[in-house]
Coordinates of C-alpha atoms and ligand atoms in Angstrom, one line a residue:
M215 CA 6.0 63.9 28.8
K216 CA 2.9 62.1 29.9
Q217 CA 2.6 58.4 29.1
G218 CA -0.4 57.5 26.9
V219 CA -2.6 54.6 27.8
L220 CA -5.4 53.1 25.7
V221 CA -8.2 51.8 28.0
T222 CA -10.6 49.4 26.3
G223 CA -13.9 49.1 28.1
G224 CA -13.0 52.3 29.9
T225 CA -16.6 53.5 30.5
G226 CA -17.4 50.2 32.3
Y227 CA -17.4 49.6 36.0
I228 CA -13.8 48.7 36.6
G229 CA -12.5 50.7 33.6
S230 CA -14.0 54.0 34.8
H231 CA -12.5 53.7 38.3
T232 CA -9.2 52.8 36.7
V233 CA -9.3 55.8 34.4
V234 CA -9.7 58.0 37.5
E235 CA -6.6 56.4 39.1
L236 CA -4.6 56.7 35.9
I237 CA -5.4 60.4 35.4
E238 CA -4.6 61.0 39.1
A239 CA -1.3 59.2 38.6
G240 CA -0.4 61.5 35.6
Y241 CA -1.2 59.2 32.7
E242 CA -3.0 60.4 29.6
V243 CA -6.0 58.2 28.8
I244 CA -7.8 57.3 25.6
I245 CA -10.9 55.3 26.2
V246 CA -12.4 53.0 23.6
D247 CA -15.8 51.4 24.4
N248 CA -18.7 50.3 22.3
L249 CA -21.1 51.3 25.1
S250 CA -22.7 47.8 25.0
N251 CA -22.7 47.7 28.8
S252 CA -22.0 51.3 29.8
E253 CA -22.9 54.9 29.1
E254 CA -21.0 57.8 27.7
S255 CA -22.1 60.0 30.6
V256 CA -19.6 58.1 32.7
I257 CA -17.0 60.4 31.2
D258 CA -18.7 63.3 32.9
G259 CA -18.3 61.6 36.2
I260 CA -14.6 61.0 35.5
E261 CA -14.1 64.6 34.5
A262 CA -16.0 65.8 37.6
I263 CA -13.7 63.8 39.9
T264 CA -10.3 64.5 38.2
G265 CA -10.8 67.8 36.3
V266 CA -9.6 66.1 33.2
R267 CA -11.8 64.8 30.4
P268 CA -10.2 61.7 28.8
D269 CA -10.4 61.2 25.1
F270 CA -13.3 58.9 24.2
V271 CA -13.8 56.9 21.0
K272 CA -16.9 54.9 20.5
A273 CA -15.8 51.7 18.7
D274 CA -16.0 48.0 19.0
C275 CA -12.8 46.0 19.7
R276 CA -14.0 43.4 17.3
D277 CA -13.7 46.0 14.5
I278 CA -10.0 45.9 13.7
V279 CA -10.3 48.7 11.1
A280 CA -11.7 51.1 13.8
L281 CA -9.1 50.0 16.3
E282 CA -6.3 50.5 13.7
E283 CA -7.3 54.2 13.3
L284 CA -6.5 54.6 17.0
F285 CA -3.2 52.8 16.8
D286 CA -2.3 54.8 13.8
K287 CA -2.4 58.1 15.7
G288 CA 0.3 56.6 18.0
K289 CA -0.8 58.3 21.2
F290 CA -0.1 55.4 23.6
N291 CA 2.4 52.7 24.4
S292 CA 0.3 50.8 26.9
I293 CA -3.1 49.2 26.8
I294 CA -5.4 48.1 29.6
H295 CA -7.8 45.7 28.1
F296 CA -11.1 45.6 30.0
A297 CA -13.5 45.3 27.1
A298 CA -15.4 42.0 27.4
A299 CA -18.9 40.6 28.1
K300 CA -19.0 39.3 31.6
A301 CA -22.4 37.8 32.5
V302 CA -21.8 34.2 33.5
G303 CA -25.3 33.0 33.0
E304 CA -25.7 34.7 29.6
S305 CA -22.5 33.1 28.4
V306 CA -24.0 29.7 29.0
E307 CA -27.0 30.7 26.7
K308 CA -24.9 32.5 24.1
P309 CA -21.4 30.9 24.1
L310 CA -20.5 31.9 20.6
E311 CA -21.2 35.6 21.3
Y312 CA -18.9 35.4 24.3
Y313 CA -16.1 33.6 22.5
H314 CA -16.5 36.0 19.6
N315 CA -16.5 39.2 21.7
N316 CA -13.9 38.3 24.3
L317 CA -11.4 36.4 22.2
L318 CA -11.6 38.4 18.9
S319 CA -11.3 41.7 20.8
L320 CA -8.1 40.4 22.4
I321 CA -6.7 39.0 19.2
N322 CA -7.2 42.3 17.5
I323 CA -5.5 44.2 20.2
I324 CA -2.5 41.9 20.3
S325 CA -2.2 41.9 16.5
L326 CA -2.1 45.7 16.4
M327 CA 0.3 45.8 19.3
R328 CA 2.7 43.8 17.1
K329 CA 2.1 45.9 14.0
Y330 CA 2.5 49.2 15.8
N331 CA 5.1 48.2 18.3
V332 CA 3.0 48.9 21.4
P333 CA 4.8 46.9 24.1
N334 CA 2.6 46.9 27.3
L335 CA -0.6 45.1 27.9
V336 CA -2.5 44.8 31.2
F337 CA -5.3 42.2 31.0
S338 CA -8.5 41.8 33.1
S339 CA -8.5 38.2 34.3
S340 CA -10.5 36.6 37.0
C341 CA -10.3 34.3 40.0
T342 CA -12.9 32.3 38.1
V343 CA -9.9 30.5 36.5
Y344 CA -9.2 28.7 39.8
G345 CA -12.7 27.2 40.1
Q346 CA -13.0 25.7 43.6
P347 CA -9.4 25.2 44.7
D348 CA -8.6 22.3 47.1
V349 CA -6.5 24.6 49.2
L350 CA -7.3 28.2 50.2
P351 CA -6.3 31.0 49.9
A352 CA -5.6 30.8 46.2
T353 CA -2.0 31.8 45.1
E354 CA -1.0 32.4 41.5
Q355 CA 0.4 28.8 41.6
T356 CA -3.0 27.3 42.4
P357 CA -3.9 25.2 39.4
R358 CA -6.4 26.6 37.0
L359 CA -9.4 24.2 36.6
E360 CA -11.6 23.5 33.7
A361 CA -14.0 26.5 33.4
E362 CA -17.5 26.3 34.7
S363 CA -18.9 28.6 32.0
P364 CA -18.1 29.9 28.5
Y365 CA -17.3 33.3 30.2
G366 CA -14.8 31.7 32.5
N367 CA -13.3 29.8 29.6
T368 CA -12.7 33.0 27.7
K369 CA -10.6 34.2 30.6
R370 CA -8.6 31.0 30.7
I371 CA -8.1 31.0 26.9
S372 CA -7.3 34.8 26.9
E373 CA -4.5 34.2 29.4
D374 CA -3.1 31.4 27.2
I375 CA -3.3 33.6 24.1
I376 CA -1.4 36.3 25.9
R377 CA 1.2 33.9 27.4
D378 CA 1.8 32.3 24.0
S379 CA 2.0 35.7 22.1
V380 CA 4.4 37.2 24.6
K381 CA 6.7 34.1 24.3
A382 CA 6.5 33.9 20.5
Y383 CA 6.8 37.6 19.4
G384 CA 9.3 39.0 21.9
T385 CA 8.0 42.6 21.5
I386 CA 5.1 42.4 23.9
K387 CA 5.0 42.3 27.7
S388 CA 1.9 41.6 29.7
I389 CA 0.5 41.5 33.2
A390 CA -2.7 39.6 33.8
L391 CA -4.6 40.6 37.0
R392 CA -6.9 38.0 38.4
Y393 CA -9.6 40.0 40.2
F394 CA -11.5 38.5 43.0
N395 CA -15.0 40.2 43.7
P396 CA -14.9 43.9 43.0
I397 CA -17.5 45.9 44.9
G398 CA -18.3 49.5 45.9
A399 CA -18.1 52.8 44.1
H400 CA -15.9 55.9 44.0
P401 CA -16.3 57.7 47.4
S402 CA -17.6 60.8 45.6
A403 CA -20.6 58.7 44.3
L404 CA -19.9 60.3 40.9
I405 CA -19.1 56.9 39.3
G406 CA -20.0 53.3 40.2
E407 CA -21.5 50.1 38.9
L408 CA -24.4 50.4 36.3
P409 CA -26.0 47.0 36.2
R410 CA -28.5 46.4 33.4
G411 CA -31.7 44.5 34.3
V412 CA -31.8 42.3 37.3
P413 CA -28.4 42.1 38.9
N414 CA -26.7 38.7 39.2
N415 CA -24.0 39.9 41.5
L416 CA -24.5 40.2 45.2
L417 CA -23.8 43.9 45.9
P418 CA -26.0 45.5 43.3
Y419 CA -28.8 43.2 44.4
V420 CA -28.2 44.3 48.0
T421 CA -28.2 48.0 47.2
Q422 CA -31.2 47.8 44.8
T423 CA -33.1 45.9 47.6
A424 CA -32.2 48.6 50.1
A425 CA -33.5 51.2 47.6
G426 CA -36.8 49.4 47.1
I427 CA -36.1 48.5 43.4
R428 CA -36.1 44.8 44.4
E429 CA -38.4 43.4 46.9
V430 CA -36.2 40.9 48.6
L431 CA -32.6 39.7 48.5
S432 CA -32.3 35.9 48.1
I433 CA -29.3 34.6 50.0
F434 CA -28.3 31.4 48.1
G435 CA -27.7 28.6 50.6
D436 CA -26.9 28.4 54.3
D437 CA -25.6 24.8 54.4
Y438 CA -22.1 25.3 53.1
N439 CA -19.2 23.9 54.9
T440 CA -18.0 27.3 56.2
P441 CA -18.1 28.8 59.7
D442 CA -21.6 30.3 59.3
G443 CA -22.8 28.1 56.5
F444 CA -22.8 30.8 53.9
C445 CA -20.6 31.2 50.8
I446 CA -17.3 33.0 51.2
R447 CA -15.7 35.5 48.8
D448 CA -12.9 38.0 48.7
Y449 CA -14.6 41.3 48.2
I450 CA -12.2 43.9 46.9
D451 CA -12.9 47.6 46.9
I452 CA -13.2 48.9 43.3
N453 CA -10.9 51.8 44.0
D454 CA -8.2 49.5 45.4
L455 CA -8.7 47.2 42.4
A456 CA -8.3 50.2 40.1
A457 CA -5.1 51.3 41.8
A458 CA -3.6 47.8 41.0
H459 CA -3.7 48.7 37.3
V460 CA -1.6 51.7 37.9
A461 CA 0.9 49.6 39.9
A462 CA 1.0 47.1 37.0
L463 CA 1.6 49.8 34.4
D464 CA 4.3 51.4 36.5
R465 CA 6.0 48.1 36.8
M466 CA 6.0 47.5 33.1
I467 CA 7.0 50.9 32.0
G468 CA 9.7 51.0 34.7
S469 CA 11.1 47.7 33.4
K470 CA 10.7 46.0 36.7
M471 CA 9.1 42.8 35.4
K472 CA 10.8 39.6 36.2
E473 CA 9.3 37.8 33.3
S474 CA 7.6 39.2 30.2
Y475 CA 4.3 37.6 31.2
E476 CA 3.3 37.9 34.9
V477 CA 0.1 37.1 36.8
F478 CA -1.1 38.6 40.0
N479 CA -4.0 37.9 42.3
I480 CA -5.9 41.1 43.2
G481 CA -7.8 40.5 46.4
T482 CA -7.8 41.5 50.0
G483 CA -6.7 38.1 51.4
R484 CA -9.8 38.1 53.6
G485 CA -12.8 35.7 53.1
V486 CA -16.1 37.3 54.0
S487 CA -19.5 35.4 54.0
T488 CA -22.6 36.5 52.2
M489 CA -24.3 37.0 55.6
E490 CA -21.4 39.1 56.9
I491 CA -21.8 41.3 53.9
V492 CA -25.5 41.7 54.5
K493 CA -25.1 42.4 58.2
T494 CA -22.2 44.8 57.7
F495 CA -24.2 46.6 55.0
E496 CA -27.1 47.1 57.4
K497 CA -24.9 48.3 60.2
V498 CA -22.7 50.8 58.3
N499 CA -25.7 52.3 56.5
D500 CA -28.1 52.1 59.4
L501 CA -30.9 50.3 57.6
N502 CA -32.7 47.0 57.5
L503 CA -32.4 44.8 54.4
N504 CA -35.3 42.6 53.4
Y505 CA -33.7 39.2 52.8
R506 CA -34.6 35.5 52.8
I507 CA -32.5 32.4 52.8
T508 CA -33.2 30.2 49.8
G509 CA -31.6 27.1 48.2
R510 CA -28.1 27.1 46.7
R511 CA -27.5 28.7 43.3
A512 CA -26.4 26.2 40.7
G513 CA -22.7 26.4 39.9
D514 CA -21.8 28.5 43.0
I515 CA -18.5 27.7 44.6
E516 CA -18.4 27.4 48.3
A517 CA -15.4 29.5 49.3
M518 CA -12.8 31.6 47.6
W519 CA -10.3 34.1 48.7
A520 CA -6.9 35.3 47.5
D521 CA -3.4 35.2 48.8
P522 CA -2.3 38.6 47.5
T523 CA 1.3 38.4 48.9
Y524 CA 2.8 38.4 45.4
A525 CA 1.0 41.6 44.4
N526 CA 1.9 43.1 47.8
E527 CA 5.6 42.4 47.4
E528 CA 6.1 42.8 43.7
L529 CA 3.7 45.5 42.8
G530 CA 3.8 47.3 46.1
W531 CA 0.1 47.2 46.0
Y532 CA -2.2 46.6 49.0
A533 CA -6.0 46.5 49.5
R534 CA -6.4 49.5 51.8
K535 CA -10.1 50.3 52.1
S536 CA -12.1 48.8 54.9
L537 CA -15.3 46.8 54.2
Y538 CA -17.1 49.6 56.0
E539 CA -15.9 52.3 53.6
T540 CA -16.6 50.1 50.6
L541 CA -20.2 49.3 51.7
R542 CA -20.8 52.9 52.5
S543 CA -19.7 53.9 49.0
A544 CA -21.9 51.2 47.4
W545 CA -25.0 52.6 49.2
K546 CA -24.1 56.3 48.4
W547 CA -23.8 55.4 44.7
Q548 CA -27.2 53.6 44.8
Q549 CA -28.8 56.6 46.6
R550 CA -27.5 58.8 43.8
L551 CA -28.7 56.5 41.0
S552 CA -32.1 56.2 42.7
G553 CA -32.4 60.0 43.3
L554 CA -32.4 59.5 47.1
E555 CA -30.8 61.9 49.4
I556 CA -27.2 60.8 49.8
S557 CA -26.4 60.1 53.5
K558 CA -23.5 61.9 55.1
D559 CA -20.4 60.2 56.4
Ligands
NAD652 P1 -18.4 46.3 32.4 O1 -19.4 45.5 31.6 O2 -18.9 47.3 33.4 O3 -17.3 46.9 31.5 C1 -16.9 46.3 30.3 C2 -16.9 47.4 29.3 O4 -16.5 46.9 28.0 C3 -18.3 48.0 29.1 O5 -18.3 49.4 29.1 C4 -18.7 47.5 27.7 O6 -19.5 48.5 27.0 C5 -17.4 47.4 27.0 N1 -17.3 46.4 25.9 C6 -17.7 45.1 25.9 N2 -17.4 44.5 24.7 C7 -16.8 45.5 24.0 C8 -16.2 45.5 22.7 N3 -16.3 44.4 21.9 N4 -15.7 46.6 22.2 C9 -15.6 47.7 23.0 N5 -16.1 47.8 24.2 C10 -16.7 46.7 24.7 O7 -17.6 45.1 33.2 P2 -16.5 45.3 34.4 O8 -17.0 44.7 35.6 O9 -15.9 46.7 34.4 O10 -15.4 44.3 33.9 C11 -14.2 44.7 33.2 C12 -13.4 43.5 32.9 O11 -13.0 42.9 34.1 C13 -14.0 42.5 32.0 O12 -13.0 41.9 31.1 C14 -14.5 41.4 33.0 O13 -14.6 40.2 32.4 C15 -13.3 41.5 34.0 N6 -13.7 41.0 35.3 C16 -14.8 41.6 36.0 C17 -15.1 41.1 37.3 C18 -16.3 41.6 38.0 O14 -16.8 41.0 38.9 N7 -16.9 42.8 37.6 C19 -14.4 40.1 37.9 C20 -13.3 39.6 37.2 C21 -12.9 40.0 35.9
WQD653 C1 -21.3 36.4 45.5 C2 -21.9 35.6 46.6 C3 -23.6 34.1 45.8 C4 -26.4 37.2 44.5 C5 -19.2 36.1 39.8 C6 -18.7 35.4 38.6 C7 -17.2 35.4 38.6 C8 -16.6 36.8 38.8 C9 -17.3 37.5 39.9 C10 -16.0 37.8 36.7 C11 -22.2 34.1 46.2 C12 -24.2 35.2 46.7 C13 -25.3 36.5 45.0 C14 -27.7 37.1 45.2 C15 -26.6 35.7 46.9 N1 -16.8 37.7 37.7 N2 -25.4 35.8 46.2 N3 -27.7 36.4 46.4 O1 -20.5 34.2 42.3 O2 -18.4 35.0 43.3 O3 -18.8 35.4 40.9 O4 -18.7 37.4 39.8 O5 -15.0 37.2 36.4 O6 -16.8 34.9 37.3 O7 -19.2 34.1 38.6 O8 -20.2 36.7 42.6 O9 -21.6 38.5 43.2 O10 -22.6 36.6 41.9 O11 -22.0 36.2 44.3 O12 -26.7 35.1 47.9 O13 -28.7 37.6 44.8 O14 -23.2 36.1 46.9 O15 -24.2 32.8 46.1 O16 -21.9 33.3 47.3 P1 -19.5 35.2 42.3 P2 -21.7 37.1 42.9

């Protein structure tokens, strides 16, 4: 019989790609999302790719009564919890909304997991918990630093809530995946990132500039202590990132966990500078990007990349896509969104 998985935030960017991977791996998916940062039409894209239409329930994870109706039907024994607000800058302006949404949603989920004996939780954490480490690459043992934003703090506190709950209650197992910088789209260009308003993240800004929606890309700072002076990140293909969730679930369901709470870095292990992204994007998509170099962005860390060895060895998971493929997929998705002709591979 197929294993059921509840995917909160499943119409979002990472959630939708993960749902595709789950369906392709034979899981039965139920999505719950309040559509605060996504659209129901994403389900059509998932269906077009997989041939399967996952169950969808529009509900808010802060609403425990609505969530309980789902648990009551008993159709899943695992949860992947993506639902959260994620805009770093907005979280500084509206800290209570971020704490309320990100923490209450998680507390509701764990409370109902206890009540209904649902054992498995995969949680979306972030490399933001490491801040700027003294030593790179970051391993899972790299100390977590005080968060730079309320958003970052919700990830740190969420990890602690899960760790403490797993320890205290004994019925729940959890894997927290610390994502580095997810980019790109499904190669079919049927699903991808749907940023609202002016993007804060690099890749949607790059693709929107290429499409003429934004006039010019600002590259924040060229005077960092890095080989080319630009910031460095670990950009992980969204499809590879999605596959890590299936590996985590398989590990939990297959009783292969070494501890009841485990943490994995999900990155490529390669640091790439902002300018390398821009130049590679231009090259693989055969276009010129309008960009200018401006001052540093407040709060930016200089360099960050993962040591993914633990995930490689324990989850059997590897980042497989090349930066070329990923930046092609990002542009194809933007072409589709903008109604442009999608360039051939
Ligand atoms: P996203 O905004 O595209 O997806 C989140 C989804 O959750 C959206 O569809 C939104 O409508 C939904 N949602 C938000 N609050 C909800 C609530 N209370 N109830 C029900 N649904 C709710 O974001 P994403 O990039 O797919 O991120 C998914 C998760 O991964 C988040 O927890 C985020 O913090 C984490 N994460 C993202 C990144 C990144 O760079 N994108 C990096 C590290 C961690
Ligand atoms: C990447 C690089 C910018 C935009 C954020 C969150 C973090 C995590 C991932 C969730 C940086 C540069 C960007 C632009 C630029 N999310 N840049 N011009 O800063 O690594 O992290 O997303 O957990 O919490 O803080 O990602 O995509 O914003 O920036 O030059 O218009 O691109 O300076 O070096 P970041 P990003």
